[in-house]
Backbone as a chain_set.jsonl record, in Angstrom:
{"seq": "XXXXXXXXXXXXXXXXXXXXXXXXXXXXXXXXXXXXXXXXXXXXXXXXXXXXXXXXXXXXXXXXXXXXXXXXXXXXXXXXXXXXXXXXXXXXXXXXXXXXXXXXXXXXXXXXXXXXXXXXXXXXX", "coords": {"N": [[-194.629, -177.012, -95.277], [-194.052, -176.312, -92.047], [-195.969, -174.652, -89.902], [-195.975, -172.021, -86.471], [-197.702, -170.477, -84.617], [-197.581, -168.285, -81.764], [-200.187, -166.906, -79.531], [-201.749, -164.986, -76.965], [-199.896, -163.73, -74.894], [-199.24, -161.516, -72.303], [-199.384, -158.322, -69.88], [-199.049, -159.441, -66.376], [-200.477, -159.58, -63.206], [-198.862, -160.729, -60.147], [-199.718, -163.926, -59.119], [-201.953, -164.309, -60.696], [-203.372, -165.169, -63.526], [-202.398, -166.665, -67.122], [-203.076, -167.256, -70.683], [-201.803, -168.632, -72.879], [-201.765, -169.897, -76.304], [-200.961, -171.572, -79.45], [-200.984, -171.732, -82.663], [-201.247, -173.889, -85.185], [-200.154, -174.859, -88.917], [-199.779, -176.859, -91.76], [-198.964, -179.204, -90.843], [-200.254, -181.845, -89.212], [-201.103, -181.698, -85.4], [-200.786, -183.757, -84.124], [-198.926, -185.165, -84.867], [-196.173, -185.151, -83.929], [-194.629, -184.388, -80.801], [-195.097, -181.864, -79.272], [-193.897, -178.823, -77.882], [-193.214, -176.302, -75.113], [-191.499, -173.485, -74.294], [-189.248, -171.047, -72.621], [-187.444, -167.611, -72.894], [-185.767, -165.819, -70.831], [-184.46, -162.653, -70.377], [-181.278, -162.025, -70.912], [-180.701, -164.853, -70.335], [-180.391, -167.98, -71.068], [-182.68, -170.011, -73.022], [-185.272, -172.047, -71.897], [-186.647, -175.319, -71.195], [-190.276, -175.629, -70.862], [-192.335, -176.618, -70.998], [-194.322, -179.82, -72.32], [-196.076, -181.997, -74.675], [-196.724, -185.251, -75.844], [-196.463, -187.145, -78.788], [-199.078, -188.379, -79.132], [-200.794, -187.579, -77.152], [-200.589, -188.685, -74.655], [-198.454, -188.614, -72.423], [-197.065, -185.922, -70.665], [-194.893, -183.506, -69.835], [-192.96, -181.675, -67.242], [-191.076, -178.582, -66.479], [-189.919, -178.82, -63.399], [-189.96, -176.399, -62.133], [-192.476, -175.257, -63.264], [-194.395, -177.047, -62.391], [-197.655, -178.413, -61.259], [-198.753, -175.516, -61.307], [-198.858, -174.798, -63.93], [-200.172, -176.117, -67.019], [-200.295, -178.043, -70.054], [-201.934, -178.507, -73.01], [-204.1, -179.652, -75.595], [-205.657, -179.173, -78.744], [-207.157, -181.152, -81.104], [-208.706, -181.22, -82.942], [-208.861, -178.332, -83.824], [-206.484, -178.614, -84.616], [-204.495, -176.903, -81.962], [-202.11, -175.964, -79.912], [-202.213, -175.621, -76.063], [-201.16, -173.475, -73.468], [-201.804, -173.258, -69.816], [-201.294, -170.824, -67.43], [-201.032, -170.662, -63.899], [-201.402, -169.059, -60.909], [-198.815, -167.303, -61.185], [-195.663, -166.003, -61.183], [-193.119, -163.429, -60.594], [-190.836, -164.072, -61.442], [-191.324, -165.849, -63.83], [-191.71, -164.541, -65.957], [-190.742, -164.044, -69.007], [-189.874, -164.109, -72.901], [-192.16, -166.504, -74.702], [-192.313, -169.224, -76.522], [-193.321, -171.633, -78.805], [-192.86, -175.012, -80.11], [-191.867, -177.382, -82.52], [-191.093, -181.178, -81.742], [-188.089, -182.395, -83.731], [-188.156, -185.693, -83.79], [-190.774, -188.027, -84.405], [-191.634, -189.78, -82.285], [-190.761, -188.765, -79.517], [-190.163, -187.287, -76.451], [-188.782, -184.745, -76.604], [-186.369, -182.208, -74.198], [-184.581, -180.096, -74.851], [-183.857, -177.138, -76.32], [-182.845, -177.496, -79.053], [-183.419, -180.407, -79.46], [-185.922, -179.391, -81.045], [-187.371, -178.589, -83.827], [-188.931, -176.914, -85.176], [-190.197, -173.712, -84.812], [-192.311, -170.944, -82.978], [-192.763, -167.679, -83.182], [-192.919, -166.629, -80.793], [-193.914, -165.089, -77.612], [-194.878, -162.21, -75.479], [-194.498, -162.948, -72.039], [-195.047, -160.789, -69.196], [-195.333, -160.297, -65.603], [-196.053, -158.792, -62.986], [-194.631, -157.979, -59.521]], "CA": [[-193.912, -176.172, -94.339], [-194.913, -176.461, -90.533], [-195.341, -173.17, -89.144], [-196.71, -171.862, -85.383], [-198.003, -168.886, -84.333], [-198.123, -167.78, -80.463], [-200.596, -165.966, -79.118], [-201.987, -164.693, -75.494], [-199.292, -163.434, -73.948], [-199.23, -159.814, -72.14], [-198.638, -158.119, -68.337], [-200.153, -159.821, -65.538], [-199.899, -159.281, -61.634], [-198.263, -161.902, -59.531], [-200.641, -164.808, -58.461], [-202.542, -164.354, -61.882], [-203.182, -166.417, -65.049], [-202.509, -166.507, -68.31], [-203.451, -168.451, -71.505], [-200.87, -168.909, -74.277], [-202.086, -170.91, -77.458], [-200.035, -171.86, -79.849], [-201.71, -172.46, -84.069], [-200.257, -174.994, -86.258], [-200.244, -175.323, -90.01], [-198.814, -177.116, -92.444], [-198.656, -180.68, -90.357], [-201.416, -182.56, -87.997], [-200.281, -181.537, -84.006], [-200.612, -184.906, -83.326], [-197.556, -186.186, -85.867], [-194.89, -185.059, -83.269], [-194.192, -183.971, -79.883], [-195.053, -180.349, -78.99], [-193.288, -178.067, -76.377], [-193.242, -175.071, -74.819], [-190.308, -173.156, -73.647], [-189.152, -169.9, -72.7], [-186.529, -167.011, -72.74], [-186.08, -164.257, -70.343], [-183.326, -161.638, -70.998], [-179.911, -162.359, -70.729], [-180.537, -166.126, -70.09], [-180.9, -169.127, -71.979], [-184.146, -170.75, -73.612], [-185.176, -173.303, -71.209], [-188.113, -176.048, -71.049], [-190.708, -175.213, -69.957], [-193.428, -178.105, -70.736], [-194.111, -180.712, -73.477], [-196.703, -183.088, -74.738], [-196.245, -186.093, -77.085], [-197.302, -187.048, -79.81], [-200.568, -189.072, -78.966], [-201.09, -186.489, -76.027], [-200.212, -189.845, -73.49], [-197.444, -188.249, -71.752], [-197.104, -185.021, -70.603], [-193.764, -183.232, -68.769], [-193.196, -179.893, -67.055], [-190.123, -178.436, -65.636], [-189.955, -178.462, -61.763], [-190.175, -174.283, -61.753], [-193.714, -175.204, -63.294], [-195.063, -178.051, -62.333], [-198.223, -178.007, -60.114], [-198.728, -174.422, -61.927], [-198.665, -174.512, -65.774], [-200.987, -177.195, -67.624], [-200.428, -177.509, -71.005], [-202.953, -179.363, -73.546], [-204.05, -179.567, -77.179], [-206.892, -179.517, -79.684], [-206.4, -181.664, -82.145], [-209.257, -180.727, -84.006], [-208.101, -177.11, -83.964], [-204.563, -178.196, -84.319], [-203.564, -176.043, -81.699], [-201.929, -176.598, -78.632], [-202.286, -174.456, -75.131], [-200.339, -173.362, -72.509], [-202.363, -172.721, -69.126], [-200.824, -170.728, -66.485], [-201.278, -170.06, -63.13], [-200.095, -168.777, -60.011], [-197.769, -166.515, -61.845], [-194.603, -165.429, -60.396], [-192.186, -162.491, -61.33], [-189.797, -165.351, -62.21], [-192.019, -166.271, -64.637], [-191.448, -162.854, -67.013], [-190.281, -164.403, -70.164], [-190.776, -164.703, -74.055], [-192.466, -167.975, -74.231], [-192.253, -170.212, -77.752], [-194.481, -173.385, -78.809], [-191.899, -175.665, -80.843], [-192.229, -178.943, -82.67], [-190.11, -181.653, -81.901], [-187.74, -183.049, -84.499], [-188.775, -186.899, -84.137], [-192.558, -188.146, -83.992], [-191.709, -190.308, -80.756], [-190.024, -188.889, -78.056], [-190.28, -185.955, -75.817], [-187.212, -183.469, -76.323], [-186.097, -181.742, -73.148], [-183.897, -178.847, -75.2], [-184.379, -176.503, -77.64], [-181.892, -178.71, -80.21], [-184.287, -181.568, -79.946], [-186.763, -178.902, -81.568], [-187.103, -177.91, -85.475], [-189.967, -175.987, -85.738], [-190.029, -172.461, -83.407], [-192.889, -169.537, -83.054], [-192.049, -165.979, -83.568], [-193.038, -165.671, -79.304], [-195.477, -163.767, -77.123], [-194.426, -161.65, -74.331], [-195.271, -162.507, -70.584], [-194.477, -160.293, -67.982], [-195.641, -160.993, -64.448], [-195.437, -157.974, -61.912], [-194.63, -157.863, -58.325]], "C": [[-194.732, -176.006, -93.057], [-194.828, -174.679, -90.231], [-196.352, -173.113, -87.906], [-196.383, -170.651, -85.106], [-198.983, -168.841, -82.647], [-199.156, -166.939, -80.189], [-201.282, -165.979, -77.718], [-201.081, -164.031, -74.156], [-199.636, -161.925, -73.208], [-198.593, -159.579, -70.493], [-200.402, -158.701, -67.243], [-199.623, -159.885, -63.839], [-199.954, -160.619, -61.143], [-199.61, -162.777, -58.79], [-201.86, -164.966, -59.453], [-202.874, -165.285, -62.601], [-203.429, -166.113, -66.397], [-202.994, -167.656, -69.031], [-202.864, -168.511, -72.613], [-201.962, -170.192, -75.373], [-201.285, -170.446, -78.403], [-200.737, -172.285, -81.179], [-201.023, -172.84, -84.863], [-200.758, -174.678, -87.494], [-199.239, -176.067, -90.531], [-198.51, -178.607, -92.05], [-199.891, -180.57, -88.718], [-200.289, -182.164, -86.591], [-200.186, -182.897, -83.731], [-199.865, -185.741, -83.85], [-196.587, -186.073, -84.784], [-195.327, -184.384, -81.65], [-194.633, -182.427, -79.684], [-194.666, -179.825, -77.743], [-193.435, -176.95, -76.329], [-191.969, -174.375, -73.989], [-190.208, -171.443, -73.874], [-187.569, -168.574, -72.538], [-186.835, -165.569, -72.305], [-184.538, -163.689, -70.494], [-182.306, -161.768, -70.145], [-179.509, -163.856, -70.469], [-181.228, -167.147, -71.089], [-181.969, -169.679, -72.514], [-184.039, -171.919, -72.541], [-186.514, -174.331, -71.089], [-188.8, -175.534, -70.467], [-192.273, -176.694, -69.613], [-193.563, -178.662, -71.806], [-195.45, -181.767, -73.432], [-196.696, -184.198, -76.191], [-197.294, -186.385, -77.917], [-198.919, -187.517, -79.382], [-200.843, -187.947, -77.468], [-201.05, -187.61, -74.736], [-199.673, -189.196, -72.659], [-197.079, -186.592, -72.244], [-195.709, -184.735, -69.526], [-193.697, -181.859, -68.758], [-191.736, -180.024, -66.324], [-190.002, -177.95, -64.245], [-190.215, -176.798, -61.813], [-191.67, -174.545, -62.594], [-194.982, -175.786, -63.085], [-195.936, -178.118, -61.339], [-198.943, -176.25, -60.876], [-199.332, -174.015, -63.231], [-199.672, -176.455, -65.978], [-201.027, -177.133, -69.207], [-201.098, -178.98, -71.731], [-202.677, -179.164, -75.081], [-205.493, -179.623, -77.648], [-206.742, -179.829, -80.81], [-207.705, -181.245, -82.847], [-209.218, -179.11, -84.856], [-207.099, -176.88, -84.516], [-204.053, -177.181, -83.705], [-203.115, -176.574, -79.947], [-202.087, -175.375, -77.575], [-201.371, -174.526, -73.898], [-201.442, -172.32, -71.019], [-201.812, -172.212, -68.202], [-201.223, -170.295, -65.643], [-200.607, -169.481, -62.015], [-198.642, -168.245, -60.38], [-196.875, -166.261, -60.906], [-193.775, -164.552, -61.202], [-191.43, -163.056, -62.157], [-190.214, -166.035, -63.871], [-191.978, -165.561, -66.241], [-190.629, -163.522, -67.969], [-190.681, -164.181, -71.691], [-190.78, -166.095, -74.247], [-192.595, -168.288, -75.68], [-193.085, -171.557, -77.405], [-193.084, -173.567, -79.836], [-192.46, -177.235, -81.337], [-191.331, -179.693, -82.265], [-189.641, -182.303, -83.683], [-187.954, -184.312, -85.165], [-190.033, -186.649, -83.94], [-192.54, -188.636, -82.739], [-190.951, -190.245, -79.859], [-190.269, -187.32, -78.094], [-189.12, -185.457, -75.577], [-187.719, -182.78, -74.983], [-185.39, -180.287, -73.305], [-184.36, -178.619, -76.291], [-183.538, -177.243, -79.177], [-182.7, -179.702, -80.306], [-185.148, -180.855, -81.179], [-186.599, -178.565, -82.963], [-187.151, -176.911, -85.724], [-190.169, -174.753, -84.572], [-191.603, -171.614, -83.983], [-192.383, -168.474, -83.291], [-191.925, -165.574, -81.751], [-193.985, -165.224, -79.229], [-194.737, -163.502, -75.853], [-195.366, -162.271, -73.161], [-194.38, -161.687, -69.667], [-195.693, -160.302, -66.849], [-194.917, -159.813, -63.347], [-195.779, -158.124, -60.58], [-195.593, -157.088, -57.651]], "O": [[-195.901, -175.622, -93.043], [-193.931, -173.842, -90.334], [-197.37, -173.805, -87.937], [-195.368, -169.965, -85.222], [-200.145, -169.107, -82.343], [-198.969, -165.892, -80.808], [-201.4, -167.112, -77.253], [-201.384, -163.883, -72.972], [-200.451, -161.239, -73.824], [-197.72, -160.259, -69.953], [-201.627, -158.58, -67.239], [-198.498, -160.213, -63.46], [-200.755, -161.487, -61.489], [-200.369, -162.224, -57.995], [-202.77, -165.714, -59.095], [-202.6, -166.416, -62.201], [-204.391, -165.474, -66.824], [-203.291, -168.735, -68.516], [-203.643, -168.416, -73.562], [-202.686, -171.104, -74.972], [-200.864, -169.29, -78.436], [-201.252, -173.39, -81.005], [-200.114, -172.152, -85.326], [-201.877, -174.167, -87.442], [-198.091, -176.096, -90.087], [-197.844, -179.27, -92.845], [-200.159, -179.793, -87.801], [-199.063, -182.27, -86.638], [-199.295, -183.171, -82.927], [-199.908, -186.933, -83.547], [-196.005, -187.149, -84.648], [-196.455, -183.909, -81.52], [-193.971, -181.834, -80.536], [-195.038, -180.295, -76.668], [-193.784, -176.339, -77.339], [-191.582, -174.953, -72.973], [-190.726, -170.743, -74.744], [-186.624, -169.038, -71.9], [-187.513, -164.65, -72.765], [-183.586, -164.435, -70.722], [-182.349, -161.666, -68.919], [-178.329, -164.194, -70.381], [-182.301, -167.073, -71.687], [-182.207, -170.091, -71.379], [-183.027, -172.588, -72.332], [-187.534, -173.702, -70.808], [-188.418, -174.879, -69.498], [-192.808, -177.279, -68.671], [-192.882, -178.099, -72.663], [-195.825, -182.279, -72.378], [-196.664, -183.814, -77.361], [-198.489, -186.092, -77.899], [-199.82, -186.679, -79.425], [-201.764, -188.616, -76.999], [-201.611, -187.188, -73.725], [-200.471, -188.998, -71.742], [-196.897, -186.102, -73.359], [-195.451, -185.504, -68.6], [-194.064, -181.038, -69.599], [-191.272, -181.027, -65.78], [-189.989, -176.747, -63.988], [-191.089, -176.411, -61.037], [-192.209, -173.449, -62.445], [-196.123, -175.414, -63.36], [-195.393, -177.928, -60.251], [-200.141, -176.259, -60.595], [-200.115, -173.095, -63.468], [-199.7, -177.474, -65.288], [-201.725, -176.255, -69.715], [-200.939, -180.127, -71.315], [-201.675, -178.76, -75.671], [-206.39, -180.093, -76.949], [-206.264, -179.056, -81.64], [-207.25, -180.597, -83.789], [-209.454, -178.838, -86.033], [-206.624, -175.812, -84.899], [-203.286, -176.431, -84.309], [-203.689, -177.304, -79.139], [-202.103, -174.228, -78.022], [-200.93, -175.583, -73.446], [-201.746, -171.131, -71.112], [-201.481, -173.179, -67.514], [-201.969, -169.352, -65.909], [-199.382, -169.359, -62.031], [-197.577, -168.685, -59.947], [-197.254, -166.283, -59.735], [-193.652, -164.792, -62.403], [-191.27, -162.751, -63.339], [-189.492, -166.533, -64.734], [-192.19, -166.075, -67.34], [-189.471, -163.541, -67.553], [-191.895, -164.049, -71.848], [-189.812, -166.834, -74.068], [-193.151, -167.333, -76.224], [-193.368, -172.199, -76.393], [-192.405, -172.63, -80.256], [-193.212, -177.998, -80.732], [-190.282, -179.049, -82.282], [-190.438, -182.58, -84.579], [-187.997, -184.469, -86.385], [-190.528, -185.609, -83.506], [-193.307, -188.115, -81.929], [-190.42, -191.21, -79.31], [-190.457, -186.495, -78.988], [-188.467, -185.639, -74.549], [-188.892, -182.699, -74.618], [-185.431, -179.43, -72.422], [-184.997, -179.317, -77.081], [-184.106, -177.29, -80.269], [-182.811, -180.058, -81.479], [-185.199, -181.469, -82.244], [-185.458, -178.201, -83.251], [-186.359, -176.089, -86.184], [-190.287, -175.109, -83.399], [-191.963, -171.658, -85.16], [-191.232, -168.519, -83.724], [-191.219, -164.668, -81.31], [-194.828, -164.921, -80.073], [-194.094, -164.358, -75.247], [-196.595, -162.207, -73.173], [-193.189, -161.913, -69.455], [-196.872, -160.314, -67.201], [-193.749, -159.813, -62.956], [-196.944, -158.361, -60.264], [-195.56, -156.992, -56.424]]}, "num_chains": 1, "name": "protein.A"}
């Protein structure tokens, strides 16, 4: 049973940075795809960044790109989510996810299996 567990989130003033990590069990990070995505209130779950399996290829969604850096430790098994340059916009609960296949980088949360429980960011003006 894969499971992941968020942690780092909290409140941080605009132009800031946070550090999400993300701890695996249950399956090697480097069998599948890992992403990161987020949901702020009243709106949809949406990408937010992704790295594949062999950590080759990495993708971010234009609203983070330039910004957000996200990595891995495979000896850790855990993956991270670096952010910077925060923006209000930014105020979400943020999820680590596995993908479904081993080789390809999902873009939606339906590609995904495996979910976190979350970690709050908020990001004040």
């Amino acid at each position: 049973q894969v499971q992941l567990v968020e942690s780092g989130g909290g409140l941080v003033q605009a132009g800031g940075s946070l550090r999400l990590s993300c701890a695996v069990s249950g399956r090697s990070i480097s069998s599948h795809t890992m992403g990161w995505f987020r949901q702020a209130p009243r709106k949809e779950r949406e990408f937010v960044a992704a790295i594949s399996w062999n950590g080759g290829n990495t993708l971010y969604s234009p609203s983070v790109k330039g910004r957000f850096t996200i990595s891995r430790h495979i000896a850790g098994n855990t993956m991270a989510l670096q952010m910077d340059s925060l923006k209000p916009e930014d105020t979400a609960v943020y999820y680590c996810a596995r993908d479904r296949h081993p080789d390809r980088v999902g873009l939606t949360p339906g590609d995904y299996a495996y979910w976190g429980q979350g970690t709050q960011v908020t990001v004040s003006s």
